[in-house]
Amino acid sequence: MIQILKGDICYSTDRNTLITVPDGFLVWENGLCTGVFDRLPDQYSRLPVEDCTGHLVIPGLTDLHIHAPQYAFRGFKMDLELLEWLNSSAFPEEAKYADPDYARNAYSIFVNDMRKSATTRACLFATLHLPATELLMDLLEESGLETFVGKVNMDRNCPDYLCEESAEASAAATIEWLDHISGKYVHTKPILTPRFIPACTDELMTRLAGIQKAYGLPVQSHLSENPEEIAWVQELVPSSASYGDAYDQFGLFGGDVPTIMAHCVHCPEDEAALLKKRGVYIAHCPQSNANLTSGAAPVRAFLDQDQKMGLGSDIAGGTSLSIFRAMAEAIQVSKLRARFTGDGSRPLTMEEAFFLGTKGGGSFFGKAGSFEEGYECDILVLDESRIPHPQKLSLKERLERYIYLSGEDWILHKYVKGAKLF
Amino acid sequence: MIQILKGDICYSTDRNTLITVPDGFLVWENGLCTGVFDRLPDQYSRLPVEDCTGHLVIPGLTDLHIHAPQYAFRGFKMDLELLEWLNSSAFPEEAKYADPDYARNAYSIFVNDMRKSATTRACLFATLHLPATELLMDLLEESGLETFVGKVNMDRNCPDYLCEESAEASAAATIEWLDHISGKYVHTKPILTPRFIPACTDELMTRLAGIQKAYGLPVQSHLSENPEEIAWVQELVPSSASYGDAYDQFGLFGGDVPTIMAHCVHCPEDEAALLKKRGVYIAHCPQSNANLTSGAAPVRAFLDQDQKMGLGSDIAGGTSLSIFRAMAEAIQVSKLRARFTGDGSRPLTMEEAFFLGTKGGGSFFGKAGSFEEGYECDILVLDESRIPHPQKLSLKERLERYIYLSGEDWILHKYVKGAKLF
């Protein structure tokens, strides 16, 4: 089935190249992009065209790191650093998902907002609770979004009310979850989710590595977010050369396994080299890293190293679901980082930030986040009606403006893999 | 005339004290607050009550620094530093206000958005153009907001198309403007606005000091935003001990004259001491300072020094009109500053940021920005309907959440000096 949409089309081919096609035609067939044309090729001339003339049309955005249960408490108790915040805010709040009624209420609000947002693909942390995690997956499957969802593993250094009783129990619950959802979803996939090294015993990590191999799962976790956390990891895994090496010792740091590590704010050189060597994705979460006083990741260095990288909202360390806002904030914190370190590094450009939020993160899902031939066709038609302007602007100016100014649900139409959500 | 409004009332008395009164009654008479009561005192029991039960009710916000003509180009060409941005973006865009039709179109969009926003009071830069500046003042007067507006003075280091031809001509235009608007407005007041030292000759500064005295005007300008700018000021006024001292040498740095200096990102100690000594207001503009790679002002130090301070959007160095967002960003950049400098300074708290956006900046207008007895009663009734929550929250949690999450026009009702705008 061939479909055609007309509008002011913008997409990235690489991090320095923003393609803009005013009054262009985006063509896709069975969910895959055929291409973008400034005039409609003759062979399509008899097909209907979805007319979005005058509206910006861009690829869907990818959120590489988000805690679904934390959406319910985003935006308050923010005057704390990571470890204090986990204990006084994140853990007690996540414990509430033991109650399926609370989970349904909270996750319904979350998935409804995700559906309306600019995000078409996301990698999510759930909680350790199986019924709530499956409920989240049910809701996400209905939403039409493409997601990876992880039941969280955590068996140490957590409060009793939110701690699995042993490595064995945590591993068994994970297998129970995986077997129970096997074959149930089309759009919603499981991802192995050890919370972070401080919350997972060596035995649990070893068992999870076994489950990863047996089920061929991708992996997501946290890396080098906060200096105290990093020092703690060094105590907990004294044989590790770095925080990343601690994951690597258990075989849970990329290589053949698609892996995302969130934050990477304070990576020493050898850890950055290991990220690169193992092809691990960095989920850059600028808002969260500011809110939790973590810092600002060295994104320019990561780009120079040609690391795999995308953006994350990190709800509720971050408060905003919008990956557009993450783009603006990635630029802003890169500027503050450059000013404070005085290292002369060039701040992120608008083209680079847009790339990270589209094709950069999208590539974790395969060919996603662009309109190049063969890409899975996720489309956003943007609503600029709330930001009137006294003059004619170029497409690039309009896109930059939208990145800085848009609200969370200023989306007119949204397609995932070529299918219209609204 | 006595008026009463019922709701969930929050306001600051000082920077560490947030008063919250659930289901409280705010009473005001002839525009001035009588007080906030948890039960309605008997003497008011027969008066009508505006029932906003369940809604957050807070004082209006003050924007201490905003460039009205720049609203039209907020959010694009952001990948530049201050001096480059002025030449390639701000100056050519401001030149368009020589055309009254353009000015009417652009300023109408701006004032309409300001009216809907959370801001009840603002100090604005216009351009050097007299008709456009008066048009802006006309529109603001109609809006019901309380504002100071400045015709900008600039007679050097500007492009020919946006430069007054001499100090004499600039001073004469200023007097013409002041005489023309004299007695015309109730809510809209003039403020003397030398753009910044680099754009004003010594002769112009001397003439402006004379005009200041003759007309008893307050003053606004920019201070120590960017290292290159600061070095340039030192070259231009070689006798000055600091950028602030350059203003002071011309008698335009506070003292008896109510004065606002925007930014103050890179103030040396003696300059901070002079700010304090002269009682100059600091307009802290966190978003702009990030966007233009200026840095993050030492707000904790300024609070410890008991400086007068409020928040500014600094459109279009900043992109967002929302002073709520400025509160969140003031907290965020204070955290990044603390992390990068490692100076151990405590980041801004939510209470402090709320104080800066209400009573802190409001005090430039006299008794404004609080609900204490005798304060001019600016009221916002907030719309939280777009951020549903699965649990009951405290007023403080709801307010913090609103600060982090609200869109630019989520205001149900707005009063200025006790009069309802909508």
Tab-separated table of C-alpha atoms in Angstrom, chain A residues 80-88 90 196 222 224-230 243 263 288 291-294 314, chain B residues 339:
chain	number	residue	atom	x	y	z
A	80	LEU	CA	17.713	16.865	45.741
A	81	GLU	CA	20.696	15.015	44.266
A	82	LEU	CA	20.474	11.530	42.735
A	83	LEU	CA	20.972	9.158	45.660
A	84	GLU	CA	18.937	11.273	48.088
A	85	TRP	CA	16.219	11.685	45.448
A	86	LEU	CA	16.054	7.932	44.837
A	87	ASN	CA	15.518	7.215	48.514
A	88	SER	CA	13.111	9.982	49.338
A	90	ALA	CA	11.683	7.619	43.393
A	196	PHE	CA	22.097	0.054	38.100
A	222	HIS	CA	22.416	3.701	33.972
A	224	SER	CA	28.257	7.381	35.427
A	225	GLU	CA	25.499	9.821	36.307
A	226	ASN	CA	26.781	11.181	39.620
A	227	PRO	CA	30.232	11.261	41.280
A	228	GLU	CA	29.004	9.665	44.550
A	229	GLU	CA	27.323	6.890	42.591
A	230	ILE	CA	30.521	6.226	40.641
A	243	TYR	CA	31.645	1.788	36.165
A	263	HIS	CA	23.560	9.650	31.272
A	288	SER	CA	17.562	15.287	34.308
A	291	ASN	CA	17.733	18.743	37.889
A	292	LEU	CA	19.685	16.156	39.868
A	293	THR	CA	22.857	18.302	39.915
A	294	SER	CA	24.623	15.562	37.970
A	314	ASP	CA	14.556	10.578	31.895
B	339	ARG	CA	28.653	21.017	39.822
